[in-house]
Amino acid sequence: MNTKILYFFGVLLFLSSCQDLIDPAIENIQGREDMLERPRLAQGLLINAYLRIPTNGWTFSEMATDDAVSSNPTNGFLNIATGQWASNNNPVNQWSSAQSAIQYLNVMLEDVDSVDFAVDPIVNQMFVDRLKGESYGLRALFMYYLLQAHGGVAEGQLLGVPILTASQNVESEFNIPRNTFEECMTQLYADADRALALLPMDLGNITDPFLIPSKYEGAETGQYNRVFGDDAIQLVSGRIVRAVMAQAALLAASPAFNPEGDVEKWKTAASNAAEILNTIGGVSGLSPTGGTWFSNNAELNAIGGGMNPAEILWRTSIGPSNNLEADNYPPTLYGRGLINPTQNFVDAFPMANGYPISAANSGYDAQSPYSARDPRLNQSVVLNGSTSGPSNTIIITAADGETNDALNRVETSTRTGYYLRKLLRQDVNLNPNSTNQQVHMKPRIRYTEIFLIYAEAANEAYGPTGMGDASYSAYDVIKAIRQRAGIGTENGDEYLESIKGDQAAMRQLIRNERRLELSFEGFRFWDLRRWNVNLNETAQGMTIEGDSYEVMNVENRVFSDYMIYGPVPYSETLKFTELKQNTGW
């Protein structure tokens, strides 16, 4: 240890003067007052909040649902799935991270008016407005994630989280109660509205000075572009804020958070989604290649300059990697086979003619279960006999297979008879002798999600073919999504046509389309809870031997009814007596 300390100080002496060691430079000790004179410090507060966005990376909570199991017995989601979820052991906890982000945002909002970002007063005001708008938008976003993860019923009341609109310090009162869920939603909408008043719908360079808001009287396009131009793309914009409003409104309208079934809440969710969809032409704006965004290699390779493909509303940064493939490729492709889709998930895919496999006239053959199926099945799952990887290797998952890809052969072999294909680039090579990386993209919000929000909300608010204030219905959206996927192309999607007058049947179809279209993107875990449906469906797999196919149970799911809501962290309830824990935890 002493050697390490001496080495550390030796480096410091080499890099610094003796005076610096004796009297540290004042700029090395930063406080809020320094932020007022150093704009980059102020912007650092926002960066800290951006870094805490939960969707910055993949989490794969699907492994705690009926969609997948993990090949790793120490995986945190296995603990959730098998009943080991607790208020002091919560892999989906958002409390501390989101509250910390809100603290940074509150400091920013309190001090940003006093920071000089530019000598030019017009440009300075633009910076202040943009940073304020981002802060309000991010505060709404983090409120959404807090409500999703920790909102719930305590002592018979639907509660959210403590609303914090001012920064906290050593003199603050920390022992404060949770606000009601409705109060939190009101605060979220208020923050979103403030953000919308300050931000343009989209960030990016303009050439027409008439596009500059009138409040910046006398501004030129160069000034505007310096603040709201291309360099700001992928920061929070008005479009992103509206998407957050749609996500939050859907949560608030859902059965777990809307037990009275207030139709007005569904109308709000539909309206918020339509506000975005109308800007891209409604249903006609559905990206033709949006369903395969993760495997559109030429499109992925061409992304640059902060731009988005047509399917992507908001994303993280892009870059070359092979982590997803290393985790999820089958063993013969040098992968760890981490995520194993279930038979439950496979069965959710309809036949290519559009009928569910359980329908009498679907044409499903249990001894040829992958024939004539929805094309999305092969795009999402590596089936027995599928090809995968850069050399189109045939993957045999059958129990009598001769490689480590076979069912339960080694620790990294599939437990269900399936491997994950979705999200993975098939041109990644993990062979130690010729390893490569490829460009990957992590969406935060896709337009398909917004279309599905609209479909779900509009069906509940207006019925399958009702339109409300929009010019399209839930039926129209689902028809377009299924057509894009190649469903019912030869029979006009007879199944969809047969249920377009049945709200309950359309509800089930919309939920299933959401399950398929947004699979392995972090939705199923939360969707099952907000729908307040069965969480205990056993995860199943498929045993294949010769020409025999037999469904098997792989992993029990153990959830109590109260687990539709996540817990408040146990450590927080110990510290603060005013924090009520959600019932059951």
Coordinates of C-alpha atoms in Angstrom, one line a residue:
M1 CA 0.0 0.0 0.0
N2 CA 2.8 2.4 0.9
T3 CA 4.4 1.8 -2.5
K4 CA 1.2 2.7 -4.2
I5 CA 0.9 5.9 -2.2
L6 CA 4.4 6.9 -3.1
Y7 CA 3.8 6.2 -6.7
F8 CA 0.6 8.3 -6.7
F9 CA 2.4 11.3 -5.2
G10 CA 5.3 10.8 -7.6
V11 CA 2.9 11.1 -10.5
L12 CA 1.4 14.2 -9.0
L13 CA 4.8 15.8 -8.5
F14 CA 5.6 15.1 -12.1
L15 CA 2.4 16.7 -13.4
S16 CA 2.1 19.5 -10.9
S17 CA 4.2 22.2 -9.4
C18 CA 5.2 22.0 -5.7
Q19 CA 3.0 25.1 -5.1
D20 CA 0.0 23.3 -6.4
L21 CA 0.5 20.5 -4.0
I22 CA 0.8 22.8 -1.0
D23 CA -2.0 25.2 -2.1
P24 CA -4.5 23.5 -4.3
A25 CA -5.8 25.7 -7.1
I26 CA -9.2 27.1 -6.2
E27 CA -10.8 25.8 -9.4
N28 CA -10.2 22.3 -8.1
I29 CA -12.8 22.8 -5.4
Q30 CA -16.1 23.5 -7.1
G31 CA -19.3 24.8 -5.6
R32 CA -22.6 26.2 -6.9
E33 CA -21.1 29.6 -6.9
D34 CA -18.5 28.5 -9.4
M35 CA -21.2 27.3 -11.8
L36 CA -22.4 30.9 -12.2
E37 CA -19.1 31.8 -13.8
R38 CA -18.3 28.6 -15.6
P39 CA -21.1 27.5 -18.0
R40 CA -19.6 24.1 -18.5
L41 CA -20.1 23.3 -14.9
A42 CA -23.8 24.2 -15.3
Q43 CA -24.1 22.0 -18.3
G44 CA -22.5 19.2 -16.3
L45 CA -25.6 19.1 -14.1
L46 CA -27.6 18.2 -17.1
I47 CA -25.1 15.6 -18.3
N48 CA -25.3 14.0 -14.9
A49 CA -29.1 13.7 -15.4
Y50 CA -28.8 12.3 -18.9
L51 CA -26.4 9.7 -17.7
R52 CA -29.0 8.4 -15.3
I53 CA -31.7 7.7 -17.8
P54 CA -32.7 4.1 -17.3
T55 CA -33.0 3.3 -21.0
N56 CA -29.3 4.3 -21.7
G57 CA -28.5 0.6 -21.8
W58 CA -30.2 -2.8 -22.0
T59 CA -31.6 -4.4 -18.9
F60 CA -33.7 -7.4 -20.2
S61 CA -36.3 -7.5 -17.5
E62 CA -38.1 -9.9 -19.9
M63 CA -36.2 -12.7 -18.1
A64 CA -38.5 -12.1 -15.1
T65 CA -41.6 -12.6 -17.3
D66 CA -43.2 -15.3 -19.4
D67 CA -41.1 -14.2 -22.4
A68 CA -37.7 -15.5 -21.4
V69 CA -35.5 -17.2 -18.9
S70 CA -31.8 -16.7 -18.1
S71 CA -29.1 -19.3 -18.5
N72 CA -27.3 -17.5 -15.7
P73 CA -28.5 -18.8 -12.3
T74 CA -27.2 -15.6 -10.5
N75 CA -29.1 -13.2 -12.8
G76 CA -31.0 -10.6 -10.7
F77 CA -34.2 -11.1 -12.8
L78 CA -34.3 -14.7 -11.9
N79 CA -34.6 -13.6 -8.3
I80 CA -37.6 -11.5 -9.2
A81 CA -39.2 -14.3 -11.3
T82 CA -38.9 -16.9 -8.6
G83 CA -40.3 -14.8 -5.7
Q84 CA -37.1 -13.4 -4.2
W85 CA -38.1 -9.8 -5.1
A86 CA -38.0 -7.7 -1.9
S87 CA -37.9 -4.0 -0.9
N88 CA -34.2 -4.5 0.0
N89 CA -33.5 -6.6 -3.1
N90 CA -35.0 -4.9 -6.1
P91 CA -33.1 -5.1 -9.4
V92 CA -35.5 -2.6 -11.0
N93 CA -35.1 0.0 -8.3
Q94 CA -35.2 3.6 -9.7
W95 CA -35.6 5.5 -6.5
S96 CA -32.0 6.7 -5.7
S97 CA -30.9 7.3 -9.2
A98 CA -34.0 9.2 -10.4
Q99 CA -34.1 11.3 -7.2
S100 CA -30.5 12.2 -7.6
A101 CA -31.1 13.2 -11.2
I102 CA -34.0 15.4 -10.1
Q103 CA -31.8 17.0 -7.4
Y104 CA -29.3 18.0 -10.1
L105 CA -32.1 19.3 -12.4
N106 CA -33.5 21.4 -9.5
V107 CA -30.1 23.0 -8.9
M108 CA -29.9 23.8 -12.6
L109 CA -33.4 25.3 -12.7
E110 CA -32.6 27.5 -9.7
D111 CA -29.3 28.8 -10.9
V112 CA -29.4 28.8 -14.7
D113 CA -30.8 32.3 -15.1
S114 CA -27.7 33.6 -13.4
V115 CA -25.2 31.8 -15.7
D116 CA -23.6 33.6 -18.6
F117 CA -23.4 31.2 -21.5
A118 CA -22.6 33.7 -24.2
V119 CA -21.7 37.3 -24.5
D120 CA -24.4 37.8 -27.1
P121 CA -27.6 38.5 -25.0
I122 CA -29.9 36.8 -27.6
V123 CA -27.7 33.7 -27.7
N124 CA -27.4 33.7 -24.0
Q125 CA -31.2 33.7 -23.6
M126 CA -31.5 30.9 -26.1
F127 CA -29.1 28.8 -24.0
V128 CA -31.0 29.6 -20.8
D129 CA -34.3 28.6 -22.4
R130 CA -32.9 25.4 -23.9
L131 CA -31.3 24.2 -20.7
K132 CA -34.4 25.1 -18.7
G133 CA -36.5 23.2 -21.3
E134 CA -34.2 20.2 -21.1
S135 CA -34.4 20.3 -17.3
Y136 CA -38.1 20.4 -17.1
G137 CA -38.4 17.7 -19.7
L138 CA -35.9 15.4 -17.9
R139 CA -37.7 16.0 -14.6
A140 CA -40.9 14.8 -16.2
L141 CA -39.1 11.8 -17.6
F142 CA -37.7 10.8 -14.2
M143 CA -41.0 11.3 -12.6
Y144 CA -42.4 8.8 -15.1
Y145 CA -39.8 6.2 -14.3
L146 CA -40.3 6.7 -10.5
L147 CA -44.1 6.2 -10.9
Q148 CA -43.6 3.1 -13.1
A149 CA -41.2 1.5 -10.6
H150 CA -42.5 2.7 -7.2
G151 CA -46.1 4.0 -7.6
G152 CA -48.6 1.9 -5.8
V153 CA -51.3 1.4 -3.2
A154 CA -50.5 2.1 0.5
E155 CA -53.2 2.0 3.2
G156 CA -55.8 2.0 0.5
Q157 CA -54.5 5.1 -1.4
L158 CA -52.8 5.2 -4.8
L159 CA -49.5 7.0 -4.1
G160 CA -46.6 8.2 -6.2
V161 CA -43.4 9.6 -4.8
P162 CA -42.5 12.8 -2.9
I163 CA -42.6 15.7 -5.3
L164 CA -39.4 17.7 -5.2
T165 CA -39.3 20.9 -7.1
A166 CA -36.5 22.6 -5.1
S167 CA -33.0 21.4 -4.5
Q168 CA -32.3 19.9 -1.1
N169 CA -29.5 20.9 1.3
V170 CA -28.4 20.1 4.8
E171 CA -31.2 22.3 6.2
S172 CA -33.9 20.7 4.1
E173 CA -36.7 18.5 5.6
F174 CA -36.1 15.1 4.2
N175 CA -38.8 13.2 6.1
I176 CA -41.7 14.0 3.8
P177 CA -44.6 11.8 2.7
R178 CA -45.3 10.5 -0.8
N179 CA -47.7 12.6 -2.9
T180 CA -50.7 10.9 -4.5
F181 CA -50.3 9.4 -7.9
E182 CA -52.6 12.0 -9.3
E183 CA -50.5 14.8 -7.8
C184 CA -47.4 13.3 -9.3
M185 CA -49.0 13.1 -12.8
T186 CA -50.2 16.7 -12.4
Q187 CA -46.6 17.7 -11.7
L188 CA -45.3 15.7 -14.6
Y189 CA -47.7 17.3 -17.0
A190 CA -46.8 20.8 -15.6
D191 CA -43.1 20.1 -16.2
A192 CA -43.8 18.9 -19.7
D193 CA -45.8 21.9 -20.5
R194 CA -43.0 24.2 -19.3
A195 CA -40.5 22.3 -21.4
L196 CA -42.8 22.5 -24.5
A197 CA -42.9 26.3 -24.1
L198 CA -39.2 26.6 -24.2
L199 CA -38.1 23.9 -26.7
P200 CA -38.6 23.5 -30.4
M201 CA -40.4 20.4 -31.6
D202 CA -37.1 19.2 -33.1
L203 CA -33.5 20.3 -32.7
G204 CA -31.4 20.9 -35.8
N205 CA -30.1 23.6 -38.1
I206 CA -32.6 25.8 -39.9
T207 CA -32.0 28.1 -42.9
D208 CA -35.3 30.1 -42.8
P209 CA -35.2 32.9 -40.2
F210 CA -39.0 32.9 -40.1
L211 CA -38.7 29.6 -38.2
I212 CA -37.1 31.5 -35.3
P213 CA -39.6 32.1 -32.4
S214 CA -40.7 35.7 -32.2
K215 CA -39.5 36.0 -28.6
Y216 CA -35.9 36.1 -30.1
E217 CA -36.6 39.3 -32.0
G218 CA -33.8 40.2 -34.3
A219 CA -32.1 36.8 -34.1
E220 CA -30.4 35.3 -37.1
T221 CA -30.2 31.7 -38.2
G222 CA -26.6 31.4 -37.1
Q223 CA -27.4 32.5 -33.6
Y224 CA -30.3 30.1 -33.5
N225 CA -28.3 27.2 -34.9
R226 CA -25.6 27.7 -32.3
V227 CA -28.0 26.8 -29.6
F228 CA -30.8 24.7 -31.1
G229 CA -29.0 23.4 -34.2
D230 CA -27.3 20.1 -35.2
D231 CA -25.0 20.0 -32.3
A232 CA -28.0 19.7 -30.0
I233 CA -29.6 16.8 -31.7
Q234 CA -30.4 13.9 -29.3
L235 CA -30.8 16.3 -26.4
V236 CA -34.4 16.6 -25.1
S237 CA -36.7 18.3 -27.7
G238 CA -40.4 19.1 -27.8
R239 CA -41.0 15.9 -29.7
I240 CA -39.3 13.8 -27.0
V241 CA -41.3 15.6 -24.2
R242 CA -44.5 14.8 -26.0
A243 CA -43.5 11.2 -26.2
V244 CA -42.8 11.1 -22.4
M245 CA -46.3 12.6 -21.9
A246 CA -47.8 9.8 -24.0
Q247 CA -45.9 7.1 -22.0
A248 CA -46.9 8.5 -18.7
A249 CA -50.5 9.0 -19.8
L250 CA -50.7 5.3 -20.8
L251 CA -49.4 4.3 -17.4
A252 CA -51.9 6.5 -15.6
A253 CA -54.8 5.1 -17.7
S254 CA -53.9 1.5 -17.2
P255 CA -55.9 -0.8 -14.9
A256 CA -53.3 -0.9 -12.1
F257 CA -53.3 2.9 -11.9
N258 CA -56.8 3.6 -13.1
P259 CA -58.9 1.0 -11.2
E260 CA -62.1 3.0 -11.8
G261 CA -61.6 2.7 -15.5
D262 CA -61.8 6.5 -16.1
V263 CA -62.2 6.8 -19.9
E264 CA -60.9 10.4 -19.9
K265 CA -57.5 9.1 -18.9
W266 CA -57.5 6.8 -22.0
K267 CA -58.5 9.8 -24.1
T268 CA -55.6 11.8 -22.7
A269 CA -53.2 9.0 -23.6
A270 CA -54.6 8.7 -27.1
S271 CA -54.4 12.5 -27.6
N272 CA -50.8 12.7 -26.4
A273 CA -49.8 9.9 -28.8
A274 CA -51.7 11.4 -31.7
E275 CA -50.0 14.8 -31.2
I276 CA -46.7 13.1 -32.2
L277 CA -48.1 10.8 -34.9
N278 CA -49.9 13.6 -36.7
T279 CA -46.5 15.2 -37.4
I280 CA -45.4 12.2 -39.4
G281 CA -48.7 11.8 -41.3
G282 CA -50.5 9.4 -39.0
V283 CA -50.6 5.8 -40.0
S284 CA -48.9 6.6 -43.3
G285 CA -45.8 7.6 -41.4
L286 CA -45.2 4.1 -40.0
S287 CA -41.7 3.2 -41.2
P288 CA -41.8 0.3 -43.6
T289 CA -38.6 -1.1 -42.1
G290 CA -39.3 -0.1 -38.5
G291 CA -40.0 -3.6 -37.4
T292 CA -36.4 -4.7 -38.3
W293 CA -34.6 -1.6 -37.1
F294 CA -32.0 -3.7 -35.3
S295 CA -31.0 -5.7 -38.4
N296 CA -31.1 -3.0 -41.1
N297 CA -27.4 -3.1 -41.3
A298 CA -26.9 -0.7 -44.2
E299 CA -29.1 1.9 -42.4
L300 CA -27.2 1.4 -39.1
N301 CA -23.8 1.7 -40.7
A302 CA -24.9 5.0 -42.4
I303 CA -26.1 6.7 -39.2
G304 CA -24.1 9.8 -38.4
G305 CA -24.2 13.4 -37.2
G306 CA -26.9 12.7 -34.6
M307 CA -29.5 11.8 -37.2
N308 CA -32.1 9.1 -36.7
P309 CA -33.6 6.5 -39.0
A310 CA -37.3 7.0 -39.7
E311 CA -38.3 4.5 -36.9
I312 CA -36.3 6.1 -34.1
L313 CA -37.7 9.1 -32.2
W314 CA -34.9 9.2 -29.6
R315 CA -31.8 7.1 -29.2
T316 CA -28.5 6.9 -27.3
S317 CA -25.2 7.3 -29.0
I318 CA -24.1 4.7 -31.5
G319 CA -20.9 2.8 -31.9
P320 CA -19.3 -0.5 -32.7
S321 CA -19.5 -3.3 -30.2
N322 CA -20.2 -7.0 -29.9
N323 CA -21.4 -7.2 -26.3
L324 CA -25.0 -8.2 -27.2
E325 CA -23.7 -11.0 -29.4
A326 CA -21.2 -12.2 -26.8
D327 CA -23.9 -12.5 -24.3
N328 CA -26.6 -14.0 -26.5
Y329 CA -25.1 -15.9 -29.4
P330 CA -25.4 -19.7 -29.1
P331 CA -22.3 -21.5 -27.8
T332 CA -21.1 -22.7 -31.2
L333 CA -20.9 -19.0 -32.2
Y334 CA -18.8 -18.3 -29.1
G335 CA -21.7 -16.7 -27.2
R336 CA -23.0 -17.2 -23.7
G337 CA -26.6 -17.9 -24.6
L338 CA -27.8 -15.7 -21.8
I339 CA -31.4 -14.9 -22.8
N340 CA -33.6 -17.9 -23.8
P341 CA -37.0 -16.9 -25.3
T342 CA -39.8 -19.2 -24.0
Q343 CA -42.3 -21.3 -25.7
N344 CA -44.9 -18.9 -24.3
F345 CA -43.3 -16.1 -26.4
V346 CA -43.0 -18.3 -29.5
D347 CA -46.7 -19.3 -29.2
A348 CA -47.6 -15.6 -29.1
F349 CA -46.7 -15.3 -32.8
P350 CA -49.7 -15.9 -35.0
M351 CA -49.7 -17.8 -38.3
A352 CA -48.7 -15.9 -41.4
N353 CA -52.4 -15.8 -42.2
G354 CA -53.0 -13.7 -39.1
Y355 CA -54.8 -16.2 -37.0
P356 CA -53.5 -17.1 -33.5
I357 CA -52.2 -20.6 -33.4
S358 CA -55.0 -21.6 -31.0
A359 CA -57.7 -20.7 -33.6
A360 CA -59.4 -23.6 -35.2
N361 CA -58.8 -22.4 -38.8
S362 CA -55.2 -21.2 -38.2
G363 CA -53.6 -24.2 -39.9
Y364 CA -51.2 -24.6 -37.1
D365 CA -49.4 -28.0 -36.9
A366 CA -48.0 -28.9 -33.5
Q367 CA -45.5 -31.4 -35.1
S368 CA -44.3 -28.7 -37.6
P369 CA -44.7 -25.7 -35.2
Y370 CA -42.6 -23.2 -37.1
S371 CA -44.1 -23.6 -40.5
A372 CA -46.2 -20.8 -42.1
R373 CA -45.7 -18.6 -39.0
D374 CA -45.5 -14.8 -38.6
P375 CA -42.2 -13.7 -40.2
R376 CA -41.3 -11.8 -37.0
L377 CA -40.8 -15.2 -35.2
N378 CA -37.7 -15.9 -37.3
Q379 CA -36.5 -12.3 -36.9
S380 CA -36.7 -12.5 -33.1
V381 CA -35.8 -16.1 -32.2
V382 CA -33.2 -18.7 -33.2
L383 CA -35.3 -21.8 -33.8
N384 CA -34.1 -25.4 -34.1
G385 CA -32.5 -25.6 -37.5
S386 CA -32.2 -21.8 -38.0
T387 CA -29.0 -20.3 -39.3
S388 CA -27.2 -17.7 -37.3
G389 CA -24.0 -15.7 -37.3
P390 CA -21.8 -14.4 -40.1
S391 CA -21.3 -17.8 -41.6
N392 CA -25.0 -18.8 -41.4
T393 CA -24.2 -21.6 -39.1
I394 CA -27.1 -24.1 -38.6
I395 CA -28.1 -24.1 -34.9
I396 CA -29.5 -27.3 -33.6
T397 CA -31.3 -26.8 -30.2
A398 CA -32.9 -30.3 -30.1
A399 CA -32.3 -32.4 -27.1
D400 CA -30.6 -35.0 -29.2
G401 CA -28.4 -32.4 -31.0
E402 CA -24.7 -33.1 -31.1
T403 CA -23.3 -29.6 -30.3
N404 CA -23.3 -27.4 -27.2
D405 CA -26.2 -25.6 -28.8
A406 CA -28.4 -28.5 -27.8
L407 CA -31.0 -28.2 -25.0
N408 CA -29.3 -28.1 -21.6
R409 CA -26.0 -29.5 -22.9
V410 CA -23.7 -27.1 -21.0
E411 CA -24.1 -24.1 -18.7
T412 CA -24.5 -21.7 -21.7
S413 CA -26.8 -23.9 -23.7
T414 CA -30.5 -23.0 -24.1
R415 CA -32.9 -24.0 -21.4
T416 CA -35.9 -23.5 -23.5
G417 CA -34.9 -24.8 -27.0
Y418 CA -34.5 -21.2 -28.3
Y419 CA -31.9 -18.5 -28.5
L420 CA -32.4 -14.8 -28.9
R421 CA -32.0 -13.3 -32.4
K422 CA -33.6 -9.9 -32.0
L423 CA -31.2 -7.0 -31.4
L424 CA -28.2 -9.0 -32.5
R425 CA -26.3 -8.3 -35.6
Q426 CA -25.7 -11.5 -37.5
D427 CA -22.5 -10.1 -39.1
V428 CA -20.7 -10.0 -35.7
N429 CA -17.9 -12.6 -35.5
L430 CA -16.9 -13.8 -32.1
N431 CA -14.3 -16.3 -33.3
P432 CA -11.2 -15.5 -31.3
N433 CA -9.2 -15.7 -34.5
S434 CA -11.3 -13.2 -36.4
T435 CA -13.4 -11.2 -33.9
N436 CA -15.1 -8.1 -35.2
Q437 CA -17.5 -5.4 -34.0
Q438 CA -20.4 -3.8 -35.7
V439 CA -22.4 -0.6 -35.2
H440 CA -25.3 -0.9 -32.7
M441 CA -28.0 1.5 -31.8
K442 CA -30.0 1.6 -28.5
P443 CA -33.4 3.4 -29.0
R444 CA -34.9 5.2 -26.1
I445 CA -38.2 5.7 -27.9
R446 CA -39.4 4.2 -31.2
Y447 CA -42.3 5.5 -33.2
T448 CA -43.8 2.0 -33.2
E449 CA -44.1 2.3 -29.4
I450 CA -46.1 5.6 -29.9
F451 CA -48.3 3.9 -32.5
L452 CA -49.0 1.1 -30.0
I453 CA -49.7 3.6 -27.2
Y454 CA -52.3 5.2 -29.5
A455 CA -53.9 1.9 -30.5
E456 CA -54.2 0.7 -26.9
A457 CA -55.6 4.0 -25.6
A458 CA -57.9 4.7 -28.6
N459 CA -59.4 1.2 -28.3
E460 CA -60.3 1.8 -24.7
A461 CA -61.5 5.4 -25.3
Y462 CA -63.4 5.0 -28.6
G463 CA -63.5 1.3 -29.4
P464 CA -61.6 -0.5 -32.2
T465 CA -62.7 1.8 -35.1
G466 CA -63.4 5.0 -33.3
M467 CA -61.1 7.9 -33.9
G468 CA -61.7 10.7 -31.4
D469 CA -59.8 13.8 -32.6
A470 CA -57.5 11.8 -34.9
S471 CA -58.1 10.6 -38.4
Y472 CA -57.2 7.0 -37.7
S473 CA -58.3 4.3 -35.3
A474 CA -56.8 1.5 -33.2
Y475 CA -57.8 -0.8 -36.0
D476 CA -56.0 1.3 -38.6
V477 CA -52.8 1.3 -36.6
I478 CA -52.8 -2.5 -35.9
K479 CA -53.7 -3.2 -39.5
A480 CA -50.7 -1.2 -40.7
I481 CA -48.3 -2.8 -38.2
R482 CA -49.4 -6.3 -39.2
Q483 CA -49.2 -5.5 -42.9
R484 CA -45.6 -4.3 -42.3
A485 CA -44.8 -7.5 -40.7
G486 CA -46.2 -9.6 -43.6
I487 CA -49.3 -10.8 -41.8
G488 CA -52.5 -11.7 -43.6
T489 CA -51.2 -10.6 -47.0
E490 CA -53.0 -13.4 -48.9
N491 CA -56.3 -13.3 -47.1
G492 CA -56.7 -9.6 -46.2
D493 CA -56.0 -10.4 -42.5
E494 CA -59.3 -12.2 -42.0
Y495 CA -58.7 -12.5 -38.2
L496 CA -58.3 -8.8 -37.7
E497 CA -61.4 -8.1 -39.8
S498 CA -63.4 -10.6 -37.7
I499 CA -62.6 -8.8 -34.4
K500 CA -62.7 -5.1 -35.5
G501 CA -66.1 -4.7 -33.8
D502 CA -65.1 -6.4 -30.6
Q503 CA -63.3 -4.1 -28.1
A504 CA -62.2 -7.0 -25.8
A505 CA -60.8 -9.1 -28.6
M506 CA -59.0 -6.0 -30.0
R507 CA -57.6 -5.3 -26.6
Q508 CA -56.0 -8.8 -26.5
L509 CA -54.7 -8.4 -30.0
I510 CA -53.2 -5.0 -29.3
R511 CA -51.5 -6.3 -26.2
N512 CA -50.1 -9.2 -28.2
E513 CA -48.8 -7.0 -31.0
R514 CA -47.1 -4.8 -28.3
R515 CA -45.5 -8.0 -26.9
L516 CA -44.1 -9.0 -30.3
E517 CA -43.1 -5.6 -31.7
L518 CA -41.4 -4.3 -28.5
S519 CA -40.0 -7.6 -27.4
F520 CA -36.8 -7.6 -25.4
E521 CA -36.8 -3.8 -25.3
G522 CA -37.8 -3.6 -21.7
F523 CA -41.6 -3.4 -21.9
R524 CA -43.1 -6.7 -21.0
F525 CA -42.2 -6.6 -17.3
W526 CA -43.9 -3.3 -16.8
D527 CA -46.8 -4.0 -19.2
L528 CA -48.0 -7.1 -17.3
R529 CA -48.1 -5.1 -14.1
R530 CA -49.9 -2.0 -15.4
W531 CA -52.4 -4.4 -17.0
N532 CA -52.9 -6.2 -13.7
V533 CA -52.9 -9.6 -15.3
N534 CA -51.6 -13.0 -14.5
L535 CA -47.9 -12.8 -13.5
N536 CA -47.5 -16.4 -12.6
E537 CA -47.6 -18.1 -16.0
T538 CA -44.9 -20.8 -16.0
A539 CA -42.1 -20.2 -18.4
Q540 CA -42.1 -23.1 -20.9
G541 CA -39.7 -24.5 -23.5
M542 CA -39.7 -27.1 -26.3
T543 CA -38.1 -30.5 -26.1
I544 CA -37.3 -31.7 -29.6
E545 CA -36.1 -35.3 -30.3
G546 CA -36.2 -36.6 -33.8
D547 CA -39.6 -35.6 -35.2
S548 CA -41.2 -35.2 -31.8
Y549 CA -42.0 -31.8 -30.3
E550 CA -43.1 -31.7 -26.6
V551 CA -43.7 -28.6 -24.6
M552 CA -42.0 -28.6 -21.2
N553 CA -42.1 -26.5 -18.0
V554 CA -38.8 -24.7 -17.5
E555 CA -39.2 -22.2 -14.7
N556 CA -42.0 -21.4 -12.3
R557 CA -43.0 -17.8 -11.9
V558 CA -43.8 -16.8 -8.3
F559 CA -45.6 -13.5 -7.9
S560 CA -48.1 -12.3 -5.3
D561 CA -50.9 -10.0 -6.3
Y562 CA -49.4 -7.0 -4.5
M563 CA -46.3 -7.3 -6.8
I564 CA -48.1 -5.4 -9.6
Y565 CA -46.5 -2.4 -7.8
G566 CA -42.9 -2.2 -7.0
P567 CA -41.7 -1.4 -3.5
V568 CA -40.3 1.8 -1.9
P569 CA -36.7 0.9 -0.9
Y570 CA -36.6 -0.6 2.5
S571 CA -33.6 1.7 3.5
E572 CA -35.7 4.7 2.7
T573 CA -38.6 3.6 4.9
L574 CA -36.2 3.0 7.7
K575 CA -34.8 6.5 7.5
F576 CA -38.0 8.4 6.9
T577 CA -41.1 7.6 8.9
E578 CA -43.4 9.6 6.7
L579 CA -42.7 7.3 3.7
K580 CA -45.5 4.8 3.4
Q581 CA -44.6 1.4 1.9
N582 CA -46.7 -0.1 -0.8
T583 CA -49.0 -2.7 0.6
G584 CA -47.5 -6.2 0.9
W585 CA -43.9 -5.1 0.9

